Tab-separated table of C-alpha atoms and ligand atoms in Angstrom:
chain	number	residue	atom	x	y	z
A	1	MET	CA	267.003	-42.954	42.411
A	2	ASP	CA	269.480	-42.735	45.337
A	3	ILE	CA	271.624	-45.742	46.197
A	4	LYS	CA	269.507	-46.716	49.244
A	5	SER	CA	266.307	-46.885	47.184
A	6	ARG	CA	268.143	-48.712	44.405
A	7	LYS	CA	269.193	-51.391	46.897
A	8	THR	CA	265.653	-52.026	48.080
A	9	ALA	CA	264.126	-51.754	44.585
A	10	PRO	CA	262.822	-55.080	43.230
A	11	VAL	CA	264.396	-57.343	40.645
A	12	GLY	CA	262.151	-57.924	37.607
A	13	VAL	CA	261.863	-61.532	36.434
A	14	PHE	CA	259.863	-62.632	33.407
A	15	ASP	CA	258.909	-65.608	31.272
A	16	SER	CA	256.201	-66.587	28.813
A	17	GLY	CA	254.360	-68.319	31.666
A	18	VAL	CA	255.074	-70.389	34.753
A	19	GLY	CA	258.515	-71.682	33.654
A	20	GLY	CA	260.368	-68.642	34.971
A	21	LEU	CA	259.145	-69.507	38.456
A	22	THR	CA	261.909	-72.142	38.487
A	23	VAL	CA	264.393	-69.257	38.204
A	24	ALA	CA	262.478	-67.024	40.654
A	25	ARG	CA	262.525	-69.938	43.133
A	26	GLU	CA	266.311	-70.123	42.896
A	27	ILE	CA	266.678	-66.330	43.309
A	28	MET	CA	264.447	-66.517	46.414
A	29	ARG	CA	266.679	-69.284	47.794
A	30	GLN	CA	270.053	-67.669	47.057
A	31	LEU	CA	269.078	-64.015	47.536
A	32	PRO	CA	266.413	-64.090	50.261
A	33	ASN	CA	266.498	-60.298	50.783
A	34	GLU	CA	265.681	-59.381	47.200
A	35	ASN	CA	262.194	-58.148	46.361
A	36	ILE	CA	260.882	-59.615	43.105
A	37	VAL	CA	258.306	-58.494	40.540
A	38	TYR	CA	257.472	-61.506	38.369
A	39	PHE	CA	255.630	-61.314	35.064
A	40	GLY	CA	254.298	-64.400	33.230
A	41	ASP	CA	253.000	-63.738	29.713
A	42	THR	CA	250.281	-66.365	30.036
A	43	ALA	CA	248.116	-64.822	27.295
A	44	ARG	CA	250.859	-65.309	24.689
A	45	VAL	CA	252.589	-68.531	25.810
A	46	PRO	CA	254.236	-70.402	24.102
A	47	TYR	CA	257.060	-68.199	22.844
A	48	GLY	CA	258.976	-71.169	21.454
A	49	SER	CA	256.965	-71.346	18.233
A	50	LYS	CA	256.958	-67.564	17.599
A	51	SER	CA	259.127	-65.459	15.300
A	52	ARG	CA	262.127	-63.447	16.468
A	53	ASN	CA	260.297	-60.165	15.800
A	54	ASN	CA	257.399	-61.115	18.027
A	55	ILE	CA	259.643	-62.433	20.785
A	56	ILE	CA	261.514	-59.097	20.759
A	57	ARG	CA	258.248	-57.133	20.743
A	58	PHE	CA	256.817	-59.145	23.668
A	59	SER	CA	260.054	-58.874	25.658
A	60	ARG	CA	260.265	-55.123	25.054
A	61	GLN	CA	256.689	-54.621	26.305
A	62	ILE	CA	257.418	-56.660	29.426
A	63	VAL	CA	260.614	-54.727	30.123
A	64	HIS	CA	258.634	-51.467	29.807
A	65	PHE	CA	256.040	-52.818	32.230
A	66	LEU	CA	258.719	-53.910	34.730
A	67	GLN	CA	260.337	-50.482	34.505
A	68	THR	CA	257.065	-48.946	35.700
A	69	LYS	CA	257.691	-50.965	38.888
A	70	ASP	CA	261.120	-49.299	39.255
A	71	VAL	CA	263.062	-52.539	39.030
A	72	LYS	CA	266.826	-52.214	39.559
A	73	ALA	CA	267.725	-55.196	37.361
A	74	ILE	CA	265.942	-57.675	35.086
A	75	VAL	CA	266.366	-61.431	34.715
A	76	ILE	CA	264.945	-62.898	31.517
A	77	ALA	CA	263.869	-66.215	33.032
A	78	CYS	CA	263.081	-67.586	29.591
A	79	ASN	CA	265.602	-69.254	27.284
A	80	THR	CA	263.654	-68.318	24.160
A	81	ALA	CA	263.624	-64.605	24.999
A	82	SER	CA	267.240	-64.815	26.218
A	83	ALA	CA	268.260	-66.368	22.885
A	84	LEU	CA	266.359	-63.970	20.639
A	85	ALA	CA	265.768	-60.706	22.480
A	86	LEU	CA	268.449	-60.167	25.142
A	87	ASP	CA	271.037	-58.555	22.828
A	88	THR	CA	268.503	-56.097	21.397
A	89	ILE	CA	266.927	-55.137	24.729
A	90	GLN	CA	270.307	-54.778	26.450
A	91	GLU	CA	271.078	-51.855	24.156
A	92	GLU	CA	267.794	-50.128	24.920
A	93	ILE	CA	267.878	-49.879	28.718
A	94	ASP	CA	270.292	-48.588	31.315
A	95	ILE	CA	269.776	-51.125	34.109
A	96	PRO	CA	271.462	-54.564	34.247
A	97	ILE	CA	269.579	-57.226	32.300
A	98	MET	CA	270.642	-60.846	32.036
A	99	GLY	CA	269.416	-64.071	30.528
A	100	VAL	CA	269.713	-67.765	31.380
A	101	ILE	CA	271.751	-69.028	28.419
A	102	VAL	CA	275.246	-67.827	29.308
A	103	PRO	CA	274.942	-69.173	32.890
A	104	GLY	CA	273.532	-72.498	31.602
A	105	ALA	CA	276.228	-72.900	28.955
A	106	ARG	CA	278.960	-72.084	31.470
A	107	ALA	CA	277.652	-74.675	33.950
A	108	ALA	CA	277.508	-77.334	31.216
A	109	VAL	CA	281.059	-76.605	30.024
A	110	ARG	CA	282.252	-76.939	33.608
A	111	GLU	CA	280.462	-80.283	34.078
A	112	THR	CA	281.224	-82.070	30.823
A	113	ARG	CA	284.221	-84.375	30.588
A	114	ASN	CA	283.976	-85.522	26.965
A	115	GLY	CA	282.726	-82.164	25.589
A	116	ILE	CA	279.529	-83.657	24.134
A	117	ILE	CA	276.600	-81.621	25.421
A	118	GLY	CA	272.890	-82.037	24.759
A	119	VAL	CA	270.498	-79.085	24.805
A	120	ALA	CA	266.740	-79.549	25.077
A	121	GLY	CA	264.792	-76.362	24.379
A	122	THR	CA	262.007	-74.738	22.422
A	123	GLU	CA	262.054	-74.675	18.610
A	124	ALA	CA	263.094	-71.004	18.587
A	125	THR	CA	265.923	-71.539	21.098
A	126	ILE	CA	267.367	-74.548	19.277
A	127	ARG	CA	266.988	-72.902	15.850
A	128	SER	CA	268.844	-69.797	17.067
A	129	GLU	CA	271.880	-71.972	17.951
A	130	THR	CA	272.639	-69.527	20.763
A	131	TYR	CA	273.616	-72.323	23.151
A	132	THR	CA	275.968	-73.795	20.540
A	133	LYS	CA	277.646	-70.414	19.978
A	134	VAL	CA	278.080	-69.660	23.684
A	135	ILE	CA	279.292	-73.204	24.507
A	136	ARG	CA	281.820	-73.098	21.633
A	137	SER	CA	283.091	-69.695	22.761
A	138	LEU	CA	283.920	-71.332	26.090
A	139	ARG	CA	285.121	-74.680	24.738
A	140	PRO	CA	285.843	-74.569	20.992
A	141	ASP	CA	286.041	-78.361	20.564
A	142	ALA	CA	282.631	-78.979	22.183
A	143	LYS	CA	279.982	-80.883	20.272
A	144	VAL	CA	276.453	-79.648	20.898
A	145	ILE	CA	273.374	-81.726	20.113
A	146	GLY	CA	270.168	-79.678	20.212
A	147	GLN	CA	266.660	-81.077	20.424
A	148	PRO	CA	263.428	-79.064	20.300
A	149	CYS	CA	260.774	-80.456	22.680
A	150	PRO	CA	257.722	-78.240	21.993
A	151	LEU	CA	255.164	-80.381	23.826
A	152	PHE	CA	257.007	-80.139	27.143
A	153	VAL	CA	255.726	-76.578	27.705
A	154	PRO	CA	251.975	-77.345	27.432
A	155	LEU	CA	252.465	-80.537	29.472
A	156	VAL	CA	253.997	-78.479	32.283
A	157	GLU	CA	251.481	-75.628	31.959
A	158	GLU	CA	248.641	-78.172	32.188
A	159	GLY	CA	250.112	-79.757	35.318
A	160	PHE	CA	250.953	-83.028	33.515
A	161	ALA	CA	254.508	-83.317	34.914
A	162	LYS	CA	253.666	-86.585	36.676
A	163	HIS	CA	251.198	-87.929	34.087
A	164	PRO	CA	252.177	-91.208	32.340
A	165	ILE	CA	251.826	-89.558	28.906
A	166	THR	CA	254.789	-87.301	29.735
A	167	GLU	CA	257.028	-90.369	29.910
A	168	GLU	CA	256.076	-91.221	26.343
A	169	VAL	CA	256.687	-87.666	25.101
A	170	ILE	CA	260.108	-87.603	26.801
A	171	ASP	CA	261.006	-90.799	24.970
A	172	ILE	CA	259.788	-89.470	21.589
A	173	TYR	CA	261.874	-86.297	21.859
A	174	LEU	CA	264.952	-87.515	23.681
A	175	SER	CA	265.578	-91.080	22.488
A	176	SER	CA	267.938	-90.007	19.704
A	177	MET	CA	269.904	-87.804	22.119
A	178	LYS	CA	270.034	-90.685	24.597
A	179	ALA	CA	271.640	-92.837	21.908
A	180	THR	CA	274.570	-90.401	21.551
A	181	ASP	CA	277.596	-90.025	23.842
A	182	ILE	CA	276.433	-86.868	25.625
A	183	ASP	CA	277.571	-86.754	29.242
A	184	THR	CA	275.812	-83.464	30.046
A	185	MET	CA	272.390	-82.153	29.106
A	186	ILE	CA	271.058	-78.618	29.555
A	187	LEU	CA	267.417	-78.056	30.444
A	188	GLY	CA	267.338	-75.187	27.945
A	189	CYS	CA	263.812	-74.018	28.709
A	190	THR	CA	262.765	-72.792	32.129
A	191	HIS	CA	259.681	-75.004	32.052
A	192	TYR	CA	261.770	-78.180	31.826
A	193	PRO	CA	263.171	-78.216	35.390
A	194	LEU	CA	259.596	-79.063	36.357
A	195	LEU	CA	260.177	-82.360	34.496
A	196	ARG	CA	263.681	-82.723	35.913
A	197	SER	CA	263.187	-85.900	37.959
A	198	ARG	CA	261.526	-87.619	34.963
A	199	ILE	CA	264.391	-86.559	32.665
A	200	ILE	CA	267.054	-87.629	35.187
A	201	ALA	CA	265.357	-91.035	35.488
A	202	TYR	CA	265.192	-91.295	31.676
A	203	PHE	CA	268.906	-90.606	31.095
A	204	GLY	CA	270.216	-92.413	34.169
A	205	GLU	CA	273.437	-91.612	36.001
A	206	LYS	CA	275.690	-91.295	32.961
A	207	VAL	CA	274.296	-87.892	31.998
A	208	HIS	CA	274.612	-84.824	34.198
A	209	ILE	CA	271.483	-82.654	33.923
A	210	VAL	CA	272.072	-78.875	34.127
A	211	ASN	CA	269.382	-76.483	35.317
A	212	PRO	CA	270.646	-72.973	34.374
A	213	ALA	CA	268.547	-71.402	37.175
A	214	TYR	CA	271.175	-72.089	39.834
A	215	GLU	CA	274.003	-70.372	37.948
A	216	THR	CA	271.676	-67.528	36.870
A	217	ALA	CA	270.874	-66.634	40.489
A	218	MET	CA	274.620	-66.677	41.256
A	219	ASP	CA	275.261	-64.322	38.319
A	220	LEU	CA	272.516	-61.993	39.510
A	221	LYS	CA	274.122	-61.833	42.943
A	222	LYS	CA	277.459	-60.980	41.356
A	223	VAL	CA	275.985	-58.207	39.200
A	224	LEU	CA	274.098	-56.662	42.139
A	225	GLU	CA	277.252	-56.804	44.259
A	226	GLU	CA	279.382	-55.238	41.543
A	227	GLN	CA	276.884	-52.395	41.157
A	228	GLY	CA	276.627	-51.970	44.945
A	229	ILE	CA	272.858	-52.559	44.844
A	230	LEU	CA	272.470	-55.887	46.660
A	231	ASN	CA	269.586	-55.495	49.118
A	232	ASP	CA	271.018	-55.528	52.622
A	233	ALA	CA	268.013	-53.918	54.318
A	234	GLY	CA	267.197	-57.118	56.203
A	235	GLN	CA	263.426	-56.738	55.694
A	236	PRO	CA	261.388	-59.805	54.665
A	237	ALA	CA	261.341	-59.847	50.867
A	238	ARG	CA	258.223	-58.885	48.983
A	239	TYR	CA	257.107	-60.859	45.914
A	240	ASP	CA	254.574	-59.528	43.403
A	241	PHE	CA	253.175	-61.577	40.546
A	242	TYR	CA	251.597	-60.311	37.338
A	243	VAL	CA	250.221	-62.186	34.334
A	244	SER	CA	248.610	-61.269	31.016
A	245	ASP	CA	245.780	-63.842	31.283
A	246	THR	CA	243.597	-65.148	34.119
A	247	ALA	CA	245.319	-65.013	37.467
A	248	GLU	CA	243.797	-67.951	39.367
A	249	LYS	CA	245.451	-70.776	37.472
A	250	PHE	CA	248.830	-69.086	37.722
A	251	THR	CA	248.451	-68.500	41.483
A	252	GLU	CA	247.584	-72.160	42.008
A	253	PHE	CA	250.611	-73.236	39.983
A	254	ALA	CA	252.941	-70.805	41.739
A	255	ASN	CA	251.756	-72.126	45.088
A	256	SER	CA	252.542	-75.668	44.042
A	257	ILE	CA	256.192	-74.919	43.286
A	258	LEU	CA	257.265	-71.942	45.423
A	259	PRO	CA	258.301	-72.284	49.062
A	260	TYR	CA	256.146	-69.258	49.810
A	261	ASP	CA	252.437	-68.566	49.863
A	262	VAL	CA	251.357	-66.589	46.768
A	263	ALA	CA	248.224	-64.835	47.955
A	264	ALA	CA	247.290	-63.104	44.720
A	265	THR	CA	248.398	-62.548	41.157
A	266	ARG	CA	247.329	-59.479	39.203
A	267	GLN	CA	246.274	-59.536	35.565
A	268	ILE	CA	247.411	-56.660	33.354
A	269	ASN	CA	247.024	-55.758	29.696
A	270	ILE	CA	250.597	-56.107	28.450
A	271	GLU	CA	249.716	-54.700	25.022
A	272	GLU	CA	249.450	-51.271	26.676
A	273	TYR	CA	253.215	-51.157	27.323
B	1	LIG	N1	260.038	-71.035	29.379
B	1	LIG	C1	260.461	-70.532	28.141
B	1	LIG	C2	261.890	-70.868	27.803
B	1	LIG	O1	262.688	-70.962	28.704
B	1	LIG	C3	259.534	-70.506	26.973
B	1	LIG	C4	258.600	-71.599	26.743
B	1	LIG	C5	257.650	-71.181	25.665
B	1	LIG	O2	256.899	-70.227	25.910
B	1	LIG	O3	257.665	-71.769	24.577
B	1	LIG	O4	262.260	-71.015	26.661
């Protein structure tokens, strides 16, 4: 592909479902010229309770699918896949691919004063201790307190972000973390920013809540600039959405959180890739 077509080629963004839209939203805001192909693996969500082998297999299939769309770079907008599959996939492809964990950890290390950082994430993400490793590589004396919150994903996917039951689930998962001295907490699953205002209200002002999406979009910009493939064509960006299960529910959800009208989502059979 020549450099001009590489510039206008889309960025691939994927997640197990709707969570990655919180990252796509941030990319749309910070990089308004970039075309995006988004894939949500709605037939196989949640990833957080799956084994490493399956998370790698799913991620590999999605990357193959995105490559059929000639993407110039890929953002794994899923902490679970970033924690368990990024290293493996990075060695298999020759386009830039990045996850959300390094940007999230970096933002938290910058924000914390006392070095005590909470991480809420899926079971697989917390078990992998990837956040702990990355945070400690940046600040060796940091203390990291991880908490799996598996019910947050179905609550978000079912549109229960504002439901009273969510308050109770937040308290069940996060009360022990609230009782510690954390001054910074990472929303270590891309679904959780959709519960952000509830979590901010729960922790109060003492705890700074980090959404890795912001820093991830900044990193993407840097990588595209470094490679000379930032889209400067000045055309309105094009966004395409694909899922592995029924499209309607996803389209409705995407329309409720994106500042852009999602006309249609296409369903594909991801097992073919
Ligand atoms: N949104 C994903 C993450 O950031 C995965 C949620 C799930 O499928 O369990 O970890």
